[in-house]
mmCIF file of N, CA and C in Angstrom:
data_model
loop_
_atom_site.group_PDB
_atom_site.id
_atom_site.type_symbol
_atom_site.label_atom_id
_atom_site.label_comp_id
_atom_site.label_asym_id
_atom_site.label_seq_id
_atom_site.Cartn_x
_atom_site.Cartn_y
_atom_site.Cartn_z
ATOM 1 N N UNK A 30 26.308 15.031 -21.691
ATOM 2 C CA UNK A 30 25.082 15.434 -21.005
ATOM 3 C C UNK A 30 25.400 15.790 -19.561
ATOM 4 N N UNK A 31 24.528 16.315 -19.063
ATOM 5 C CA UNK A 31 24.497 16.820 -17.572
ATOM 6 C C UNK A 31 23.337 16.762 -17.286
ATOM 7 N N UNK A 32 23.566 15.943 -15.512
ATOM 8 C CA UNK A 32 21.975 15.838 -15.062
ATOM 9 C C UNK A 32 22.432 16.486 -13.527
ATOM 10 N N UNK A 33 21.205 17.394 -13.292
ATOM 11 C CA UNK A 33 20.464 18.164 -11.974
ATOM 12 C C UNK A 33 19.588 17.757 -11.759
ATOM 13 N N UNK A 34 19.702 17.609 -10.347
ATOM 14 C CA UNK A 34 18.600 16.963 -9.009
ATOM 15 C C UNK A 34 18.481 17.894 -7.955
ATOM 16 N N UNK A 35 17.608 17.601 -7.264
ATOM 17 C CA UNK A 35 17.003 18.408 -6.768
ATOM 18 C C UNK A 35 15.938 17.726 -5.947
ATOM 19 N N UNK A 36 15.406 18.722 -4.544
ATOM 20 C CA UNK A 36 14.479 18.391 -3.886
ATOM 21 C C UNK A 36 12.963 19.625 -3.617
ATOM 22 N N UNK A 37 12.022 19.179 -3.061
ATOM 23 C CA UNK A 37 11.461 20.674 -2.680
ATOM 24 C C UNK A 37 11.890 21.933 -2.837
ATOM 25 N N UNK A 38 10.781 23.089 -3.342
ATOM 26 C CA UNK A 38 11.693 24.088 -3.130
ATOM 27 C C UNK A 38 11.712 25.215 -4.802
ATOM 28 N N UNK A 39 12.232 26.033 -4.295
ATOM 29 C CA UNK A 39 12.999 27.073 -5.463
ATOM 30 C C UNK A 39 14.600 26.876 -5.777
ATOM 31 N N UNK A 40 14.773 25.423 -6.423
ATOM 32 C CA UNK A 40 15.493 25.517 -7.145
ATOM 33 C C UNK A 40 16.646 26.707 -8.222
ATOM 34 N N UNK A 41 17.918 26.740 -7.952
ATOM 35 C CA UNK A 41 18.243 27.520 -9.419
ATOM 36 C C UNK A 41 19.784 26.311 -9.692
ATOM 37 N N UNK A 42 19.701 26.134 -10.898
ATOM 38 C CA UNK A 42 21.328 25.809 -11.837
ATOM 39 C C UNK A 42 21.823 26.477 -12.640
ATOM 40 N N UNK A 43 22.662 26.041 -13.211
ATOM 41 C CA UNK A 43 23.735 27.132 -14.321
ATOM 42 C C UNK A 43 24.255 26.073 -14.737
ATOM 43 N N UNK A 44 23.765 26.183 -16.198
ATOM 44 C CA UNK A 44 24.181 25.199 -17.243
ATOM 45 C C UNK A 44 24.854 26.192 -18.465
ATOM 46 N N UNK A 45 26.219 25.786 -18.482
ATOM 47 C CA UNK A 45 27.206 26.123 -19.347
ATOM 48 C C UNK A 45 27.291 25.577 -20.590
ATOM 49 N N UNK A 46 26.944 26.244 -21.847
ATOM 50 C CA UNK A 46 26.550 26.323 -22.925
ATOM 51 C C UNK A 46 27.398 26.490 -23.843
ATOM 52 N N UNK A 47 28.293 25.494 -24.548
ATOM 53 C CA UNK A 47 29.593 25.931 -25.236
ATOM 54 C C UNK A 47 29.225 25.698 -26.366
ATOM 55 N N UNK A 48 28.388 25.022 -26.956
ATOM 56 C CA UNK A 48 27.696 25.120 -28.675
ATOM 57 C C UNK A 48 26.873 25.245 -29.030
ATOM 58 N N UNK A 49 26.363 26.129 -29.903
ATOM 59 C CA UNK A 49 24.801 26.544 -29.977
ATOM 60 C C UNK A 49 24.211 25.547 -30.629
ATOM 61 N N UNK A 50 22.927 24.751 -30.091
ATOM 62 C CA UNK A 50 22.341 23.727 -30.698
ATOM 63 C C UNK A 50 21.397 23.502 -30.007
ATOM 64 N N UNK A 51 20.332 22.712 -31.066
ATOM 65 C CA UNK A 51 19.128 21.896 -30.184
ATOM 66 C C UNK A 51 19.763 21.152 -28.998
ATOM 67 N N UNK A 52 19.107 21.099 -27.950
ATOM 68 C CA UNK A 52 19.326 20.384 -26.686
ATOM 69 C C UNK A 52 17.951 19.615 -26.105
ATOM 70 N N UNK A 53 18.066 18.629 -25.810
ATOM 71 C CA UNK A 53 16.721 17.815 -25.151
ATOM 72 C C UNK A 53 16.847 18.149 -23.705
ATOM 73 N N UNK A 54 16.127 18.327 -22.997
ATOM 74 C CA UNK A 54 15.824 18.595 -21.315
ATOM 75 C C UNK A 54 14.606 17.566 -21.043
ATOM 76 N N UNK A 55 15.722 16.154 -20.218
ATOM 77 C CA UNK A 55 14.530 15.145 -19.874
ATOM 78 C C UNK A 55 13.808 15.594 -18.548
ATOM 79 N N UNK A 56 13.140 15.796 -17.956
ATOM 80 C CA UNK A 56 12.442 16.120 -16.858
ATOM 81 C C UNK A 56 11.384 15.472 -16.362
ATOM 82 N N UNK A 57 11.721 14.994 -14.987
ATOM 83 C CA UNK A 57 11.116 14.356 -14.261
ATOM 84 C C UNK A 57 11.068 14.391 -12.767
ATOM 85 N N UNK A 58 9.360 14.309 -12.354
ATOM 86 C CA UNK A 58 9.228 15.182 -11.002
ATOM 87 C C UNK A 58 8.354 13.785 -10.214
ATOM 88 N N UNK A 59 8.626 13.919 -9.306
ATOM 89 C CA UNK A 59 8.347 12.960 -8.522
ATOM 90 C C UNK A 59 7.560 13.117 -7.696
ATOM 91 N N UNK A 60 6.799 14.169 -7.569
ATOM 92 C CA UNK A 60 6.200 14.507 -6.485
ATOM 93 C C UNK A 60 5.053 14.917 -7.081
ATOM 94 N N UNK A 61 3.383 14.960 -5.863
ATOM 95 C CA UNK A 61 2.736 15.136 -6.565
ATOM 96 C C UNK A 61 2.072 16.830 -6.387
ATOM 97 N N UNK A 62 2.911 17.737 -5.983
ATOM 98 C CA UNK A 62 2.297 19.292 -6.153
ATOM 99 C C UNK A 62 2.751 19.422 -7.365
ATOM 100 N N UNK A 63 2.874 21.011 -7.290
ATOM 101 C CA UNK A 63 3.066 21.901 -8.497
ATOM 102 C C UNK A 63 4.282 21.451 -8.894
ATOM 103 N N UNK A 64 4.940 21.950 -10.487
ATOM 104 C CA UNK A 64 6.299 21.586 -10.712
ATOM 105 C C UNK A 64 6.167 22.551 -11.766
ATOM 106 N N UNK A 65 7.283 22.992 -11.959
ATOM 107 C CA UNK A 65 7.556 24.292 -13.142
ATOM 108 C C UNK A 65 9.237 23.940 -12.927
ATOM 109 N N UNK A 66 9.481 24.197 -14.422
ATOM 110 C CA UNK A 66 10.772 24.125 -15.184
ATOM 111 C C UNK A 66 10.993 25.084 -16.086
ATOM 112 N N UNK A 67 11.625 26.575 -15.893
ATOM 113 C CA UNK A 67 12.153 27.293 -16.776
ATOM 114 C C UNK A 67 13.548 27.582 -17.555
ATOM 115 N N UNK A 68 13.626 27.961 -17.590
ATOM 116 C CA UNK A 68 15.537 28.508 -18.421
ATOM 117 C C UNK A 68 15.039 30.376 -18.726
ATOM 118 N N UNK A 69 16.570 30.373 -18.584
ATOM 119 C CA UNK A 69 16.842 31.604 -18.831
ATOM 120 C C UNK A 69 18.231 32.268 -19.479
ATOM 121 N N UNK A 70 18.157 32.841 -20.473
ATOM 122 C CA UNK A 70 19.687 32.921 -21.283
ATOM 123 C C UNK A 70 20.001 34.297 -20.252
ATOM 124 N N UNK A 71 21.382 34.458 -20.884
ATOM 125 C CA UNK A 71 22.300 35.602 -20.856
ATOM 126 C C UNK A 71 21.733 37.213 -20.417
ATOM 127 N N UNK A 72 20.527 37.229 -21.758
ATOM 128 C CA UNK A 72 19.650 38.384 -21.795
ATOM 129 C C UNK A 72 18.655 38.625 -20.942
ATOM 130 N N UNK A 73 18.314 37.421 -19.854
ATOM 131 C CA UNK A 73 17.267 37.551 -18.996
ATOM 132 C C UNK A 73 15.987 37.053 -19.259
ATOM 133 N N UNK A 74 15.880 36.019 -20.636
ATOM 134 C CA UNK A 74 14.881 36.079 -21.343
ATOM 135 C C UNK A 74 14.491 34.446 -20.728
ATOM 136 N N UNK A 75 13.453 34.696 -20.085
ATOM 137 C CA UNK A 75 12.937 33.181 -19.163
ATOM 138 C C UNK A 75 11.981 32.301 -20.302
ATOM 139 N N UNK A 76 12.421 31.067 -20.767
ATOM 140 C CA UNK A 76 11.157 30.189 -21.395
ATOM 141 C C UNK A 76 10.778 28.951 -20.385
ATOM 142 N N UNK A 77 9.810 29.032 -20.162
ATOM 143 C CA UNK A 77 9.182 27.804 -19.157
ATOM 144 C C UNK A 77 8.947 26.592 -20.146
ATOM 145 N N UNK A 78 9.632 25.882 -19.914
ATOM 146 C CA UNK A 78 9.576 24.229 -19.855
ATOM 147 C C UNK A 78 8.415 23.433 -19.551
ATOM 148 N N UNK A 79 8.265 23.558 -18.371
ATOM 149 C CA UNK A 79 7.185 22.862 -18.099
ATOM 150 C C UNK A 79 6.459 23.259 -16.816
ATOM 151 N N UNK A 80 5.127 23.376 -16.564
ATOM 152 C CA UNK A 80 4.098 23.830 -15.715
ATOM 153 C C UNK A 80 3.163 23.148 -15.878
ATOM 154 N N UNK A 81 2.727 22.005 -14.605
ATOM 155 C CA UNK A 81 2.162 20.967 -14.179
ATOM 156 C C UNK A 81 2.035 20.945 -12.946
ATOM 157 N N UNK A 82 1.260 20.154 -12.445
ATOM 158 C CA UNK A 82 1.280 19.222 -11.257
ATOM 159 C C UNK A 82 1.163 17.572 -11.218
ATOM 160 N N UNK A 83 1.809 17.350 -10.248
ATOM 161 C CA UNK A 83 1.195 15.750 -10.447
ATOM 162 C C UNK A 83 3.452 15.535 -10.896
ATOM 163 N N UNK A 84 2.856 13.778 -11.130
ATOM 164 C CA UNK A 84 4.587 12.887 -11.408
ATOM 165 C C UNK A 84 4.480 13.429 -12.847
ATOM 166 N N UNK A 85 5.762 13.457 -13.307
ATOM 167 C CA UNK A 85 5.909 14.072 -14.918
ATOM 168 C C UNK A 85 7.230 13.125 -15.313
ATOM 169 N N UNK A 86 6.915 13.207 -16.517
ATOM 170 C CA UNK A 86 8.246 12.713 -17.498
ATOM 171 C C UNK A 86 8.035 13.437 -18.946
ATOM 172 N N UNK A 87 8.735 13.894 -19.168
ATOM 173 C CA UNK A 87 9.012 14.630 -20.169
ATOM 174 C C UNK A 87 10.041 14.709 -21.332
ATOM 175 N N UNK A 88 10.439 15.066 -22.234
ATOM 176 C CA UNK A 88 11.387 15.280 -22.582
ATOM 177 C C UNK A 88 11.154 16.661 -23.500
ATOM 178 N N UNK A 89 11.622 17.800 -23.572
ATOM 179 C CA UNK A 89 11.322 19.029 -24.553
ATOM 180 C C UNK A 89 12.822 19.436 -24.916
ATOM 181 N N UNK A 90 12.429 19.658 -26.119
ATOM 182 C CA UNK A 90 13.792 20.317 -27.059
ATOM 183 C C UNK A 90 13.717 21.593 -27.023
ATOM 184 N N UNK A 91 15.014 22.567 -26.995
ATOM 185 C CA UNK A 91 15.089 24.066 -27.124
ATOM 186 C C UNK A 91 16.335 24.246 -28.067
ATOM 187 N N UNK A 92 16.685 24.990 -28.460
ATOM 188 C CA UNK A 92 17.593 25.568 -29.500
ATOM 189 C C UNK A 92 18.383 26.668 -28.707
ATOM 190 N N UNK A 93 19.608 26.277 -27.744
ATOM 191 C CA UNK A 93 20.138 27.364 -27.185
ATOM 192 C C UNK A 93 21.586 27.830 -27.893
ATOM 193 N N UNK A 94 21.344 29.138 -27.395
ATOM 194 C CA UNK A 94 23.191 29.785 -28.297
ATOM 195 C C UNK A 94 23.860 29.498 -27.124
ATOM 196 N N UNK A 95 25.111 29.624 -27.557
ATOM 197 C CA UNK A 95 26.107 29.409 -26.306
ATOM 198 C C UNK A 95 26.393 30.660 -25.000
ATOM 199 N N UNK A 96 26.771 30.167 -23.970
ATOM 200 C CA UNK A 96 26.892 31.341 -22.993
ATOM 201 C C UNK A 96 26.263 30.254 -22.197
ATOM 202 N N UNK A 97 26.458 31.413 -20.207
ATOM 203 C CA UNK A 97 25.695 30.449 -19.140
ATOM 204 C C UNK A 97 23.852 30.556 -19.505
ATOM 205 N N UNK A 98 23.282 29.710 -19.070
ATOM 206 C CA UNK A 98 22.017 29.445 -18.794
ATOM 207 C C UNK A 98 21.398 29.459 -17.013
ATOM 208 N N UNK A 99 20.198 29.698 -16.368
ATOM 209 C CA UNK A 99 19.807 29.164 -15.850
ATOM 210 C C UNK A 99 18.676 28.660 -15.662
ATOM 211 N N UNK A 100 18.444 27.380 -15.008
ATOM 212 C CA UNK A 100 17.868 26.611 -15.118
ATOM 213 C C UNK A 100 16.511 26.575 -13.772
ATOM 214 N N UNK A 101 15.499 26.777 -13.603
ATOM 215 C CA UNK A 101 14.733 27.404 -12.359
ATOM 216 C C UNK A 101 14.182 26.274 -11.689
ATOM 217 N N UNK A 102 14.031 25.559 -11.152
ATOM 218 C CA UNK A 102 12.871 24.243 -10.853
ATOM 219 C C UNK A 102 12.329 24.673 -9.736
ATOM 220 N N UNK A 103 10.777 24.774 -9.712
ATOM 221 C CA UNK A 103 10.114 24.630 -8.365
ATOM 222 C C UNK A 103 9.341 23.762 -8.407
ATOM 223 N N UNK A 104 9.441 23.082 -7.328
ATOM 224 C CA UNK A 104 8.992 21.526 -7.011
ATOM 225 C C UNK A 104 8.485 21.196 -5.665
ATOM 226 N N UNK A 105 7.334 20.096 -5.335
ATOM 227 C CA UNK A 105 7.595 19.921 -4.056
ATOM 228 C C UNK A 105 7.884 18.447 -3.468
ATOM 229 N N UNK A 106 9.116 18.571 -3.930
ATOM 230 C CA UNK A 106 9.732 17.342 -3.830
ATOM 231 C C UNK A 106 10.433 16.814 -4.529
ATOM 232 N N UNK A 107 10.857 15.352 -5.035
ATOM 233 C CA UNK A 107 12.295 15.160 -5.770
ATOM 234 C C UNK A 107 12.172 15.080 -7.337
ATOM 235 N N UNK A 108 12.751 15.694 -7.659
ATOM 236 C CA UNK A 108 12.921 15.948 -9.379
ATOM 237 C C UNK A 108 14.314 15.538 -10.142
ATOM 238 N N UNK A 109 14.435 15.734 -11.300
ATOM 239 C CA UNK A 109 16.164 15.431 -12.375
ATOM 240 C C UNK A 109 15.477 16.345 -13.665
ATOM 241 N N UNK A 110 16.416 16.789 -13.629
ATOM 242 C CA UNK A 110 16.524 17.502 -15.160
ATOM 243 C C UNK A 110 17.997 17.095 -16.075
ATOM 244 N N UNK A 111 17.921 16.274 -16.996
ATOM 245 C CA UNK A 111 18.768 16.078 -17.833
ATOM 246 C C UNK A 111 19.349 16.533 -19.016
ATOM 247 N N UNK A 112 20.045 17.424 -19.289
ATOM 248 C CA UNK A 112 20.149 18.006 -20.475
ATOM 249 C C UNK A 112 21.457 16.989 -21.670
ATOM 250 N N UNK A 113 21.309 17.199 -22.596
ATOM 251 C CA UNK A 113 22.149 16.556 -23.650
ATOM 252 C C UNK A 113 21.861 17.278 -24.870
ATOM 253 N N UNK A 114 22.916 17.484 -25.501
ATOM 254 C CA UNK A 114 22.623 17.803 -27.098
ATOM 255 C C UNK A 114 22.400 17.267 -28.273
ATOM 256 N N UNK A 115 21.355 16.968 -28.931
ATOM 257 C CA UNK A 115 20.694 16.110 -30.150
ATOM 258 C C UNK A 115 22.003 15.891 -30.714
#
């Protein structure tokens, strides 16, 4: 697994993707504005995660192929995104 942190802000990561598989993304925001969590493959193709406000805990599964990813967080304030593969 791999975990990203983060503070306020427009966030970006790059999560390197070497087997195509379900993956869990734990996410958790600490703060109480807006918070959005997207991804984005290879092709440019953005799926949002999560869009809220307020403290969050989460956990959502995606099915990624291999290749880089990135990972978007805007937050206002301190967050973790954890990824691992089922």
């Amino acid at each position: 697994s791999v975990t990203f942190t983060g503070t306020a802000g427009n966030n970006v990561r790059t999560l390197d993707i070497t087997t195509a598989d379900t993956y869990d993304f734990a996410i958790n925001n600490y703060a109480s504005g807006d918070f959005e969590v997207s991804i984005e493959n290879a092709s440019s193709t953005v799926t949002t995660l999560v869009d809220t406000t307020g403290h969050t805990s989460t956990t959502v599964s995606k099915t990624l192929a291999a290749g880089t990813w990135k990972i978007y967080v805007s937050s206002t304030g301190s967050w973790q995104v954890k990824v691992a593969q089922k």
